[in-house]
């Protein structure tokens, strides 16, 4: 496998991690549908288990198809290494697992995917972890929320559902000053629109379920490590910087340097949490990524056109797309997502909650689903679905108020999409 990094994103998305198969010459990455791998001999087996040699042991840990995807993701994000896992939510737990412990907390943006807010505020408690949700527009509040037990700042590049753009550079500076990593969920931007590591992020997490695969066929996740964080600069991250009791006292940072987080993710994270991706899913995601740049260009062009059209419709109160001149995040979008601010935004209807429900019901070409980043256009009323578990205040803070509908603009023709939106808006009254 090559982990080649090319000058052009379009080359990297096809070639990184996918040299011809060494066993057969197969040009496309084969699906290695195997649980285990035969050791050359007893010494080989011992060296693999001791991490003295890198190789394949068991597919809960490593698999060649998944390895190809990991190499490609690391190259696309400009990271030192990547670990794939079973979903975007698994990626969040896997990213935090080496950093956290009972009594530790993270400072997270209020503007997050609804399921992430639930994971952070409810399920975290079972581990003795906690999350302080802070409006990241208030940088002083972010700074003020960090205490001696804070182990990371967490945000989304383009926050689902409202299309809010996080000021990654400003948040990275605060994280740096506090000696903690910035973790960025880059699901809705993809590395084509934004590479968070270039803005100072330590770790990037993905739901590969969305644009990366791009067609609504796979549930998957990934963590990409920049390799730039000094885990040994303080005693805050003993799993990485001190003897790790879960791996015979191995010091991961000392032994693996910039690859410490990635090795820990495989040797401890996947080994003990078991949130492993399957090889077939990795293959589909590799296929999807081959056309990522082309798809994102079309997603963005469609979203820009449709958002501008919606803004002029008499039934519409407001549109949150950061590519519109009316967006308060227009300038930030140019800085953080120079190739376009994604294809996800919300539409506020003058008719309120009832009009939203009628609008969703009347759409024919848009599919009413709890997903985003599909080739086809999607719609959902976040307040009654994905953000249903949140309080009214949390819904509003997350950009999912009852009078807004979220659109994920696909790569169909805009004429057909606009015709569908127009008939549904008229039906909603
Ligand atoms: C969907 C999504 C997730 C969760 O990913 P799954 O693959 O569904 O577990 C996390 N963050 C964002 C921004 C998402 O859109």
mmCIF file of C-alpha atoms in Angstrom, residues 1-364:
data_model
loop_
_atom_site.group_PDB
_atom_site.id
_atom_site.type_symbol
_atom_site.label_atom_id
_atom_site.label_comp_id
_atom_site.label_asym_id
_atom_site.label_seq_id
_atom_site.Cartn_x
_atom_site.Cartn_y
_atom_site.Cartn_z
ATOM 1 C CA UNK A 1 0.000 0.000 0.000
ATOM 2 C CA UNK A 2 1.289 3.444 -0.786
ATOM 3 C CA UNK A 3 0.434 6.358 1.432
ATOM 4 C CA UNK A 4 1.410 8.663 -1.420
ATOM 5 C CA UNK A 5 0.571 12.321 -1.096
ATOM 6 C CA UNK A 6 0.135 14.046 -4.424
ATOM 7 C CA UNK A 7 -0.006 17.728 -5.348
ATOM 8 C CA UNK A 8 -3.625 17.565 -6.375
ATOM 9 C CA UNK A 9 -6.504 16.448 -4.127
ATOM 10 C CA UNK A 10 -8.135 14.765 -7.154
ATOM 11 C CA UNK A 11 -5.103 12.486 -7.552
ATOM 12 C CA UNK A 12 -4.847 11.722 -3.824
ATOM 13 C CA UNK A 13 -8.527 10.770 -3.574
ATOM 14 C CA UNK A 14 -7.967 8.027 -6.183
ATOM 15 C CA UNK A 15 -4.407 6.841 -5.564
ATOM 16 C CA UNK A 16 -3.516 7.303 -1.869
ATOM 17 C CA UNK A 17 -3.478 3.945 -0.095
ATOM 18 C CA UNK A 18 -4.318 1.893 -3.182
ATOM 19 C CA UNK A 19 -1.280 0.478 -4.933
ATOM 20 C CA UNK A 20 -2.066 -2.672 -6.942
ATOM 21 C CA UNK A 21 -2.764 -5.613 -4.637
ATOM 22 C CA UNK A 22 0.608 -7.221 -3.813
ATOM 23 C CA UNK A 23 -0.787 -10.767 -3.962
ATOM 24 C CA UNK A 24 -2.777 -10.636 -7.218
ATOM 25 C CA UNK A 25 -2.077 -7.331 -8.943
ATOM 26 C CA UNK A 26 -5.754 -6.442 -8.617
ATOM 27 C CA UNK A 27 -5.982 -2.765 -9.562
ATOM 28 C CA UNK A 28 -8.972 -1.987 -7.384
ATOM 29 C CA UNK A 29 -8.614 -2.475 -3.605
ATOM 30 C CA UNK A 30 -9.905 -6.011 -2.896
ATOM 31 C CA UNK A 31 -12.356 -6.724 -0.102
ATOM 32 C CA UNK A 32 -10.254 -8.794 2.301
ATOM 33 C CA UNK A 33 -13.169 -10.600 3.884
ATOM 34 C CA UNK A 34 -11.113 -12.481 6.454
ATOM 35 C CA UNK A 35 -11.069 -12.519 10.228
ATOM 36 C CA UNK A 36 -7.487 -13.717 10.748
ATOM 37 C CA UNK A 37 -4.090 -13.939 9.025
ATOM 38 C CA UNK A 38 -1.606 -16.831 9.095
ATOM 39 C CA UNK A 39 1.615 -15.988 10.935
ATOM 40 C CA UNK A 40 4.892 -16.805 9.169
ATOM 41 C CA UNK A 41 6.146 -18.516 12.323
ATOM 42 C CA UNK A 42 6.013 -18.247 16.114
ATOM 43 C CA UNK A 43 8.545 -15.369 16.219
ATOM 44 C CA UNK A 44 6.496 -13.413 13.678
ATOM 45 C CA UNK A 45 3.374 -13.848 15.805
ATOM 46 C CA UNK A 46 5.207 -12.708 18.944
ATOM 47 C CA UNK A 47 6.668 -9.660 17.157
ATOM 48 C CA UNK A 48 3.226 -8.614 15.874
ATOM 49 C CA UNK A 49 1.645 -8.900 19.321
ATOM 50 C CA UNK A 50 4.581 -7.021 20.866
ATOM 51 C CA UNK A 51 4.177 -4.195 18.280
ATOM 52 C CA UNK A 52 7.822 -4.703 17.242
ATOM 53 C CA UNK A 53 6.542 -5.439 13.745
ATOM 54 C CA UNK A 54 3.493 -3.979 12.027
ATOM 55 C CA UNK A 55 1.258 -6.478 10.278
ATOM 56 C CA UNK A 56 -2.059 -8.239 10.297
ATOM 57 C CA UNK A 57 -3.240 -10.268 13.283
ATOM 58 C CA UNK A 58 -7.023 -10.189 13.473
ATOM 59 C CA UNK A 59 -9.579 -7.993 11.696
ATOM 60 C CA UNK A 60 -10.919 -6.383 14.872
ATOM 61 C CA UNK A 61 -7.540 -4.580 14.833
ATOM 62 C CA UNK A 62 -6.317 -4.325 11.258
ATOM 63 C CA UNK A 63 -7.410 -5.397 7.783
ATOM 64 C CA UNK A 64 -5.841 -4.561 4.392
ATOM 65 C CA UNK A 65 -9.025 -3.064 2.881
ATOM 66 C CA UNK A 66 -9.547 -0.882 5.928
ATOM 67 C CA UNK A 67 -5.813 -0.108 5.935
ATOM 68 C CA UNK A 68 -6.089 1.283 2.392
ATOM 69 C CA UNK A 69 -8.939 3.537 3.494
ATOM 70 C CA UNK A 70 -6.969 4.676 6.558
ATOM 71 C CA UNK A 71 -3.974 5.618 4.401
ATOM 72 C CA UNK A 72 -6.205 7.516 1.972
ATOM 73 C CA UNK A 73 -7.978 9.425 4.748
ATOM 74 C CA UNK A 74 -4.683 10.396 6.404
ATOM 75 C CA UNK A 75 -3.390 11.673 3.044
ATOM 76 C CA UNK A 76 -6.569 13.628 2.251
ATOM 77 C CA UNK A 77 -6.677 15.294 5.675
ATOM 78 C CA UNK A 78 -2.912 15.888 5.805
ATOM 79 C CA UNK A 79 -2.562 13.767 8.959
ATOM 80 C CA UNK A 80 0.095 11.404 10.288
ATOM 81 C CA UNK A 81 -2.298 8.463 10.570
ATOM 82 C CA UNK A 82 -5.934 7.407 10.647
ATOM 83 C CA UNK A 83 -8.046 4.779 12.359
ATOM 84 C CA UNK A 84 -11.372 3.715 10.878
ATOM 85 C CA UNK A 85 -14.246 2.503 12.997
ATOM 86 C CA UNK A 86 -17.859 1.452 12.800
ATOM 87 C CA UNK A 87 -19.620 4.854 12.749
ATOM 88 C CA UNK A 88 -19.181 8.572 13.267
ATOM 89 C CA UNK A 89 -20.373 8.209 16.849
ATOM 90 C CA UNK A 90 -17.823 5.440 17.435
ATOM 91 C CA UNK A 91 -15.139 7.794 16.065
ATOM 92 C CA UNK A 92 -16.025 10.382 18.712
ATOM 93 C CA UNK A 93 -15.664 7.851 21.537
ATOM 94 C CA UNK A 94 -12.468 6.444 19.980
ATOM 95 C CA UNK A 95 -10.984 9.951 19.679
ATOM 96 C CA UNK A 96 -11.722 10.800 23.299
ATOM 97 C CA UNK A 97 -10.982 7.414 24.875
ATOM 98 C CA UNK A 98 -7.162 7.860 25.139
ATOM 99 C CA UNK A 99 -7.565 11.401 26.486
ATOM 100 C CA UNK A 100 -10.309 10.990 29.054
ATOM 101 C CA UNK A 101 -10.919 9.305 32.380
ATOM 102 C CA UNK A 102 -13.380 9.577 35.260
ATOM 103 C CA UNK A 103 -13.772 13.214 36.327
ATOM 104 C CA UNK A 104 -12.398 14.594 33.034
ATOM 105 C CA UNK A 105 -14.374 16.893 30.744
ATOM 106 C CA UNK A 106 -14.403 18.397 27.273
ATOM 107 C CA UNK A 107 -15.501 21.857 26.177
ATOM 108 C CA UNK A 108 -17.788 21.410 23.159
ATOM 109 C CA UNK A 109 -19.661 23.742 20.843
ATOM 110 C CA UNK A 110 -23.413 24.100 21.372
ATOM 111 C CA UNK A 111 -23.785 23.779 17.604
ATOM 112 C CA UNK A 112 -23.433 20.049 17.016
ATOM 113 C CA UNK A 113 -25.244 17.133 15.418
ATOM 114 C CA UNK A 114 -28.143 16.282 17.767
ATOM 115 C CA UNK A 115 -26.939 12.732 18.396
ATOM 116 C CA UNK A 116 -23.542 14.087 19.394
ATOM 117 C CA UNK A 117 -25.081 16.404 21.981
ATOM 118 C CA UNK A 118 -26.984 13.436 23.440
ATOM 119 C CA UNK A 119 -23.820 11.272 23.473
ATOM 120 C CA UNK A 120 -21.843 14.052 25.167
ATOM 121 C CA UNK A 121 -24.425 15.121 27.738
ATOM 122 C CA UNK A 122 -26.050 11.770 28.597
ATOM 123 C CA UNK A 123 -23.948 8.720 27.734
ATOM 124 C CA UNK A 124 -20.651 10.354 28.775
ATOM 125 C CA UNK A 125 -21.909 10.337 32.370
ATOM 126 C CA UNK A 126 -21.721 6.531 32.433
ATOM 127 C CA UNK A 127 -17.954 6.825 31.947
ATOM 128 C CA UNK A 128 -17.616 9.587 34.530
ATOM 129 C CA UNK A 129 -16.895 12.026 31.674
ATOM 130 C CA UNK A 130 -18.700 15.314 31.117
ATOM 131 C CA UNK A 131 -19.080 17.958 28.419
ATOM 132 C CA UNK A 132 -19.507 21.685 28.861
ATOM 133 C CA UNK A 133 -21.516 22.987 25.907
ATOM 134 C CA UNK A 134 -20.403 26.512 25.080
ATOM 135 C CA UNK A 135 -21.393 28.932 22.309
ATOM 136 C CA UNK A 136 -18.108 29.048 20.403
ATOM 137 C CA UNK A 137 -18.900 32.545 19.101
ATOM 138 C CA UNK A 138 -17.998 33.642 22.644
ATOM 139 C CA UNK A 139 -14.269 32.844 22.702
ATOM 140 C CA UNK A 140 -13.872 34.252 26.214
ATOM 141 C CA UNK A 141 -16.524 31.790 27.414
ATOM 142 C CA UNK A 142 -14.689 28.911 25.714
ATOM 143 C CA UNK A 143 -11.472 29.959 27.440
ATOM 144 C CA UNK A 144 -13.265 30.420 30.757
ATOM 145 C CA UNK A 145 -14.845 26.964 30.601
ATOM 146 C CA UNK A 146 -11.470 25.188 30.419
ATOM 147 C CA UNK A 147 -10.333 23.879 33.800
ATOM 148 C CA UNK A 148 -7.573 21.555 34.995
ATOM 149 C CA UNK A 149 -9.712 18.521 34.115
ATOM 150 C CA UNK A 150 -10.491 19.607 30.546
ATOM 151 C CA UNK A 151 -8.921 17.279 27.991
ATOM 152 C CA UNK A 152 -10.139 18.646 24.628
ATOM 153 C CA UNK A 153 -12.153 21.270 22.760
ATOM 154 C CA UNK A 154 -14.653 19.777 20.283
ATOM 155 C CA UNK A 155 -16.470 21.441 17.375
ATOM 156 C CA UNK A 156 -17.801 20.784 13.861
ATOM 157 C CA UNK A 157 -16.296 22.578 10.831
ATOM 158 C CA UNK A 158 -19.723 23.249 9.317
ATOM 159 C CA UNK A 159 -22.200 22.621 12.083
ATOM 160 C CA UNK A 160 -25.160 20.441 11.330
ATOM 161 C CA UNK A 161 -27.983 21.467 10.951
ATOM 162 C CA UNK A 162 -27.654 25.242 10.589
ATOM 163 C CA UNK A 163 -24.567 25.528 8.397
ATOM 164 C CA UNK A 164 -22.691 27.454 11.110
ATOM 165 C CA UNK A 165 -18.950 27.765 10.369
ATOM 166 C CA UNK A 166 -16.667 27.306 13.400
ATOM 167 C CA UNK A 167 -13.659 29.606 13.712
ATOM 168 C CA UNK A 168 -11.162 26.746 13.793
ATOM 169 C CA UNK A 169 -8.063 28.985 13.976
ATOM 170 C CA UNK A 170 -9.366 30.860 17.022
ATOM 171 C CA UNK A 171 -10.395 27.646 18.801
ATOM 172 C CA UNK A 172 -7.037 25.999 17.998
ATOM 173 C CA UNK A 173 -5.236 28.949 19.563
ATOM 174 C CA UNK A 174 -7.261 28.580 22.777
ATOM 175 C CA UNK A 175 -6.618 24.824 22.835
ATOM 176 C CA UNK A 176 -2.886 25.400 22.266
ATOM 177 C CA UNK A 177 -2.672 27.882 25.125
ATOM 178 C CA UNK A 178 -4.437 25.393 27.410
ATOM 179 C CA UNK A 179 -2.198 22.499 26.279
ATOM 180 C CA UNK A 180 -5.131 20.404 25.073
ATOM 181 C CA UNK A 181 -6.111 19.120 21.617
ATOM 182 C CA UNK A 182 -8.747 20.630 19.355
ATOM 183 C CA UNK A 183 -10.940 17.869 17.912
ATOM 184 C CA UNK A 184 -12.864 18.826 14.774
ATOM 185 C CA UNK A 185 -15.761 16.848 13.314
ATOM 186 C CA UNK A 186 -15.200 17.436 9.588
ATOM 187 C CA UNK A 187 -18.129 15.299 8.366
ATOM 188 C CA UNK A 188 -20.131 18.049 6.700
ATOM 189 C CA UNK A 189 -17.172 19.808 5.070
ATOM 190 C CA UNK A 190 -15.014 16.811 4.014
ATOM 191 C CA UNK A 191 -11.277 17.393 3.447
ATOM 192 C CA UNK A 192 -12.094 18.767 -0.003
ATOM 193 C CA UNK A 193 -13.742 21.874 1.456
ATOM 194 C CA UNK A 194 -11.666 22.172 4.636
ATOM 195 C CA UNK A 195 -8.582 20.528 6.116
ATOM 196 C CA UNK A 196 -8.894 21.303 9.844
ATOM 197 C CA UNK A 197 -5.289 20.283 10.593
ATOM 198 C CA UNK A 198 -4.152 23.280 8.495
ATOM 199 C CA UNK A 199 -6.214 25.455 10.858
ATOM 200 C CA UNK A 200 -4.563 23.971 13.965
ATOM 201 C CA UNK A 201 -6.747 20.935 14.754
ATOM 202 C CA UNK A 202 -5.019 18.027 16.518
ATOM 203 C CA UNK A 203 -7.580 15.354 15.664
ATOM 204 C CA UNK A 204 -10.199 15.193 12.917
ATOM 205 C CA UNK A 205 -13.198 12.885 13.245
ATOM 206 C CA UNK A 206 -15.568 11.802 10.486
ATOM 207 C CA UNK A 207 -18.840 10.115 9.946
ATOM 208 C CA UNK A 208 -17.893 8.367 6.691
ATOM 209 C CA UNK A 209 -21.593 7.579 6.439
ATOM 210 C CA UNK A 210 -22.195 10.972 4.838
ATOM 211 C CA UNK A 211 -20.350 12.758 1.983
ATOM 212 C CA UNK A 212 -17.207 10.618 2.144
ATOM 213 C CA UNK A 213 -19.068 7.509 0.964
ATOM 214 C CA UNK A 214 -21.596 9.805 -0.638
ATOM 215 C CA UNK A 215 -24.502 7.591 -1.532
ATOM 216 C CA UNK A 216 -26.155 6.460 1.674
ATOM 217 C CA UNK A 217 -24.818 2.888 1.659
ATOM 218 C CA UNK A 218 -22.321 2.673 4.543
ATOM 219 C CA UNK A 219 -22.155 3.410 8.258
ATOM 220 C CA UNK A 220 -18.570 4.224 9.141
ATOM 221 C CA UNK A 221 -16.272 6.574 10.993
ATOM 222 C CA UNK A 222 -12.652 7.646 11.234
ATOM 223 C CA UNK A 223 -10.186 9.540 13.410
ATOM 224 C CA UNK A 224 -7.277 11.269 11.705
ATOM 225 C CA UNK A 225 -4.377 12.412 13.884
ATOM 226 C CA UNK A 226 -2.271 15.396 12.857
ATOM 227 C CA UNK A 227 0.739 13.812 14.599
ATOM 228 C CA UNK A 228 1.632 17.291 15.830
ATOM 229 C CA UNK A 229 0.470 17.274 19.443
ATOM 230 C CA UNK A 230 3.101 16.824 22.158
ATOM 231 C CA UNK A 231 1.373 14.309 24.433
ATOM 232 C CA UNK A 232 4.350 14.385 26.806
ATOM 233 C CA UNK A 233 4.324 18.165 27.380
ATOM 234 C CA UNK A 234 2.162 17.688 30.505
ATOM 235 C CA UNK A 235 0.908 14.842 32.659
ATOM 236 C CA UNK A 236 -2.617 15.261 31.260
ATOM 237 C CA UNK A 237 -2.472 12.352 28.804
ATOM 238 C CA UNK A 238 -0.907 9.399 30.658
ATOM 239 C CA UNK A 239 -2.384 6.779 28.266
ATOM 240 C CA UNK A 240 -0.111 8.217 25.587
ATOM 241 C CA UNK A 241 2.803 9.710 27.512
ATOM 242 C CA UNK A 242 3.287 7.270 30.417
ATOM 243 C CA UNK A 243 3.476 3.455 30.653
ATOM 244 C CA UNK A 244 0.058 2.217 29.445
ATOM 245 C CA UNK A 245 -1.126 -0.557 31.795
ATOM 246 C CA UNK A 246 -3.503 -1.822 29.076
ATOM 247 C CA UNK A 247 -0.472 -2.665 26.893
ATOM 248 C CA UNK A 248 2.148 -4.152 29.231
ATOM 249 C CA UNK A 249 3.378 -0.722 30.270
ATOM 250 C CA UNK A 250 4.246 0.432 26.720
ATOM 251 C CA UNK A 251 4.846 4.186 26.417
ATOM 252 C CA UNK A 252 3.095 4.989 23.134
ATOM 253 C CA UNK A 253 4.421 8.534 22.625
ATOM 254 C CA UNK A 254 8.004 7.571 23.378
ATOM 255 C CA UNK A 255 7.819 4.471 21.166
ATOM 256 C CA UNK A 256 5.807 5.715 18.180
ATOM 257 C CA UNK A 257 6.290 9.508 18.176
ATOM 258 C CA UNK A 258 3.822 11.176 15.767
ATOM 259 C CA UNK A 259 2.100 7.796 15.212
ATOM 260 C CA UNK A 260 1.360 7.344 18.952
ATOM 261 C CA UNK A 261 -2.320 8.263 18.786
ATOM 262 C CA UNK A 262 -2.937 6.044 15.735
ATOM 263 C CA UNK A 263 -1.160 3.045 17.271
ATOM 264 C CA UNK A 264 -3.054 3.538 20.544
ATOM 265 C CA UNK A 265 -6.326 3.710 18.602
ATOM 266 C CA UNK A 266 -5.672 0.313 17.042
ATOM 267 C CA UNK A 267 -3.790 -1.510 19.807
ATOM 268 C CA UNK A 268 -6.045 -0.371 22.667
ATOM 269 C CA UNK A 269 -9.100 1.379 21.167
ATOM 270 C CA UNK A 270 -10.147 -1.171 18.573
ATOM 271 C CA UNK A 271 -8.791 -4.083 20.627
ATOM 272 C CA UNK A 272 -10.836 -3.256 23.740
ATOM 273 C CA UNK A 273 -13.795 -1.210 22.503
ATOM 274 C CA UNK A 274 -14.265 -3.304 19.358
ATOM 275 C CA UNK A 275 -15.955 -0.574 17.286
ATOM 276 C CA UNK A 276 -14.431 -1.999 14.117
ATOM 277 C CA UNK A 277 -15.379 -1.111 10.559
ATOM 278 C CA UNK A 278 -16.136 -3.994 8.188
ATOM 279 C CA UNK A 279 -14.017 -4.550 5.039
ATOM 280 C CA UNK A 280 -16.990 -4.326 2.680
ATOM 281 C CA UNK A 281 -17.993 -0.963 4.116
ATOM 282 C CA UNK A 282 -14.399 0.251 3.728
ATOM 283 C CA UNK A 283 -14.447 -0.827 0.063
ATOM 284 C CA UNK A 284 -17.653 1.129 -0.663
ATOM 285 C CA UNK A 285 -16.203 4.175 1.092
ATOM 286 C CA UNK A 286 -13.005 3.921 -0.980
ATOM 287 C CA UNK A 287 -15.192 3.874 -4.123
ATOM 288 C CA UNK A 288 -17.099 6.920 -2.914
ATOM 289 C CA UNK A 289 -13.967 8.920 -2.105
ATOM 290 C CA UNK A 290 -12.686 8.487 -5.685
ATOM 291 C CA UNK A 291 -15.255 11.081 -6.809
ATOM 292 C CA UNK A 292 -15.306 13.240 -3.657
ATOM 293 C CA UNK A 293 -14.010 16.467 -5.242
ATOM 294 C CA UNK A 294 -16.429 16.234 -8.192
ATOM 295 C CA UNK A 295 -19.378 15.563 -5.931
ATOM 296 C CA UNK A 296 -18.527 18.330 -3.466
ATOM 297 C CA UNK A 297 -18.185 20.874 -6.308
ATOM 298 C CA UNK A 298 -21.688 19.957 -7.495
ATOM 299 C CA UNK A 299 -23.151 19.829 -3.957
ATOM 300 C CA UNK A 300 -21.835 23.342 -3.298
ATOM 301 C CA UNK A 301 -22.944 24.793 -6.670
ATOM 302 C CA UNK A 302 -26.445 23.334 -6.205
ATOM 303 C CA UNK A 303 -26.716 24.512 -2.586
ATOM 304 C CA UNK A 304 -25.617 28.042 -3.495
ATOM 305 C CA UNK A 305 -28.233 28.290 -6.260
ATOM 306 C CA UNK A 306 -31.059 26.746 -4.239
ATOM 307 C CA UNK A 307 -30.351 28.749 -1.073
ATOM 308 C CA UNK A 308 -30.406 31.995 -3.089
ATOM 309 C CA UNK A 309 -33.689 30.987 -4.719
ATOM 310 C CA UNK A 310 -35.289 30.005 -1.394
ATOM 311 C CA UNK A 311 -34.324 33.327 0.178
ATOM 312 C CA UNK A 312 -36.574 35.143 -2.322
ATOM 313 C CA UNK A 313 -39.599 32.841 -1.843
ATOM 314 C CA UNK A 314 -42.578 34.547 -0.110
ATOM 315 C CA UNK A 315 -43.168 31.583 2.270
ATOM 316 C CA UNK A 316 -39.578 31.675 3.525
ATOM 317 C CA UNK A 317 -38.501 33.786 6.500
ATOM 318 C CA UNK A 318 -34.772 33.040 6.389
ATOM 319 C CA UNK A 319 -32.111 30.697 4.997
ATOM 320 C CA UNK A 320 -28.898 29.905 6.900
ATOM 321 C CA UNK A 321 -26.551 28.963 4.037
ATOM 322 C CA UNK A 322 -23.128 30.520 4.790
ATOM 323 C CA UNK A 323 -22.570 31.141 1.070
ATOM 324 C CA UNK A 324 -25.311 33.813 1.051
ATOM 325 C CA UNK A 325 -24.443 37.503 1.440
ATOM 326 C CA UNK A 326 -27.049 37.609 4.248
ATOM 327 C CA UNK A 327 -25.129 35.047 6.346
ATOM 328 C CA UNK A 328 -23.192 36.410 9.324
ATOM 329 C CA UNK A 329 -20.605 33.696 8.601
ATOM 330 C CA UNK A 330 -19.996 34.642 4.940
ATOM 331 C CA UNK A 331 -16.464 35.990 5.523
ATOM 332 C CA UNK A 332 -15.507 33.176 7.857
ATOM 333 C CA UNK A 333 -16.737 30.659 5.268
ATOM 334 C CA UNK A 334 -14.331 32.157 2.713
ATOM 335 C CA UNK A 335 -11.455 31.669 5.185
ATOM 336 C CA UNK A 336 -12.361 28.207 6.560
ATOM 337 C CA UNK A 337 -14.088 26.628 3.533
ATOM 338 C CA UNK A 338 -12.629 28.500 0.527
ATOM 339 C CA UNK A 339 -14.070 26.017 -2.005
ATOM 340 C CA UNK A 340 -17.596 26.547 -0.648
ATOM 341 C CA UNK A 341 -19.446 26.124 2.629
ATOM 342 C CA UNK A 342 -21.001 22.706 2.009
ATOM 343 C CA UNK A 343 -24.553 21.856 1.043
ATOM 344 C CA UNK A 344 -26.370 21.728 4.345
ATOM 345 C CA UNK A 345 -28.570 24.510 5.674
ATOM 346 C CA UNK A 346 -31.875 25.258 7.306
ATOM 347 C CA UNK A 347 -34.902 27.123 5.990
ATOM 348 C CA UNK A 348 -37.147 28.995 8.389
ATOM 349 C CA UNK A 349 -40.768 29.114 7.247
ATOM 350 C CA UNK A 350 -43.123 32.022 7.975
ATOM 351 C CA UNK A 351 -45.862 29.483 8.720
ATOM 352 C CA UNK A 352 -43.918 28.024 11.690
ATOM 353 C CA UNK A 353 -44.042 24.418 12.921
ATOM 354 C CA UNK A 354 -47.237 23.442 11.051
ATOM 355 C CA UNK A 355 -45.942 24.759 7.738
ATOM 356 C CA UNK A 356 -42.681 22.837 8.266
ATOM 357 C CA UNK A 357 -44.560 19.576 8.774
ATOM 358 C CA UNK A 358 -46.711 20.196 5.634
ATOM 359 C CA UNK A 359 -43.663 21.226 3.596
ATOM 360 C CA UNK A 360 -41.787 18.017 4.473
ATOM 361 C CA UNK A 361 -44.856 15.920 3.672
ATOM 362 C CA UNK A 362 -45.395 17.622 0.282
ATOM 363 C CA UNK A 363 -41.838 17.209 -1.051
ATOM 364 C CA UNK A 364 -41.569 14.432 -3.661
#
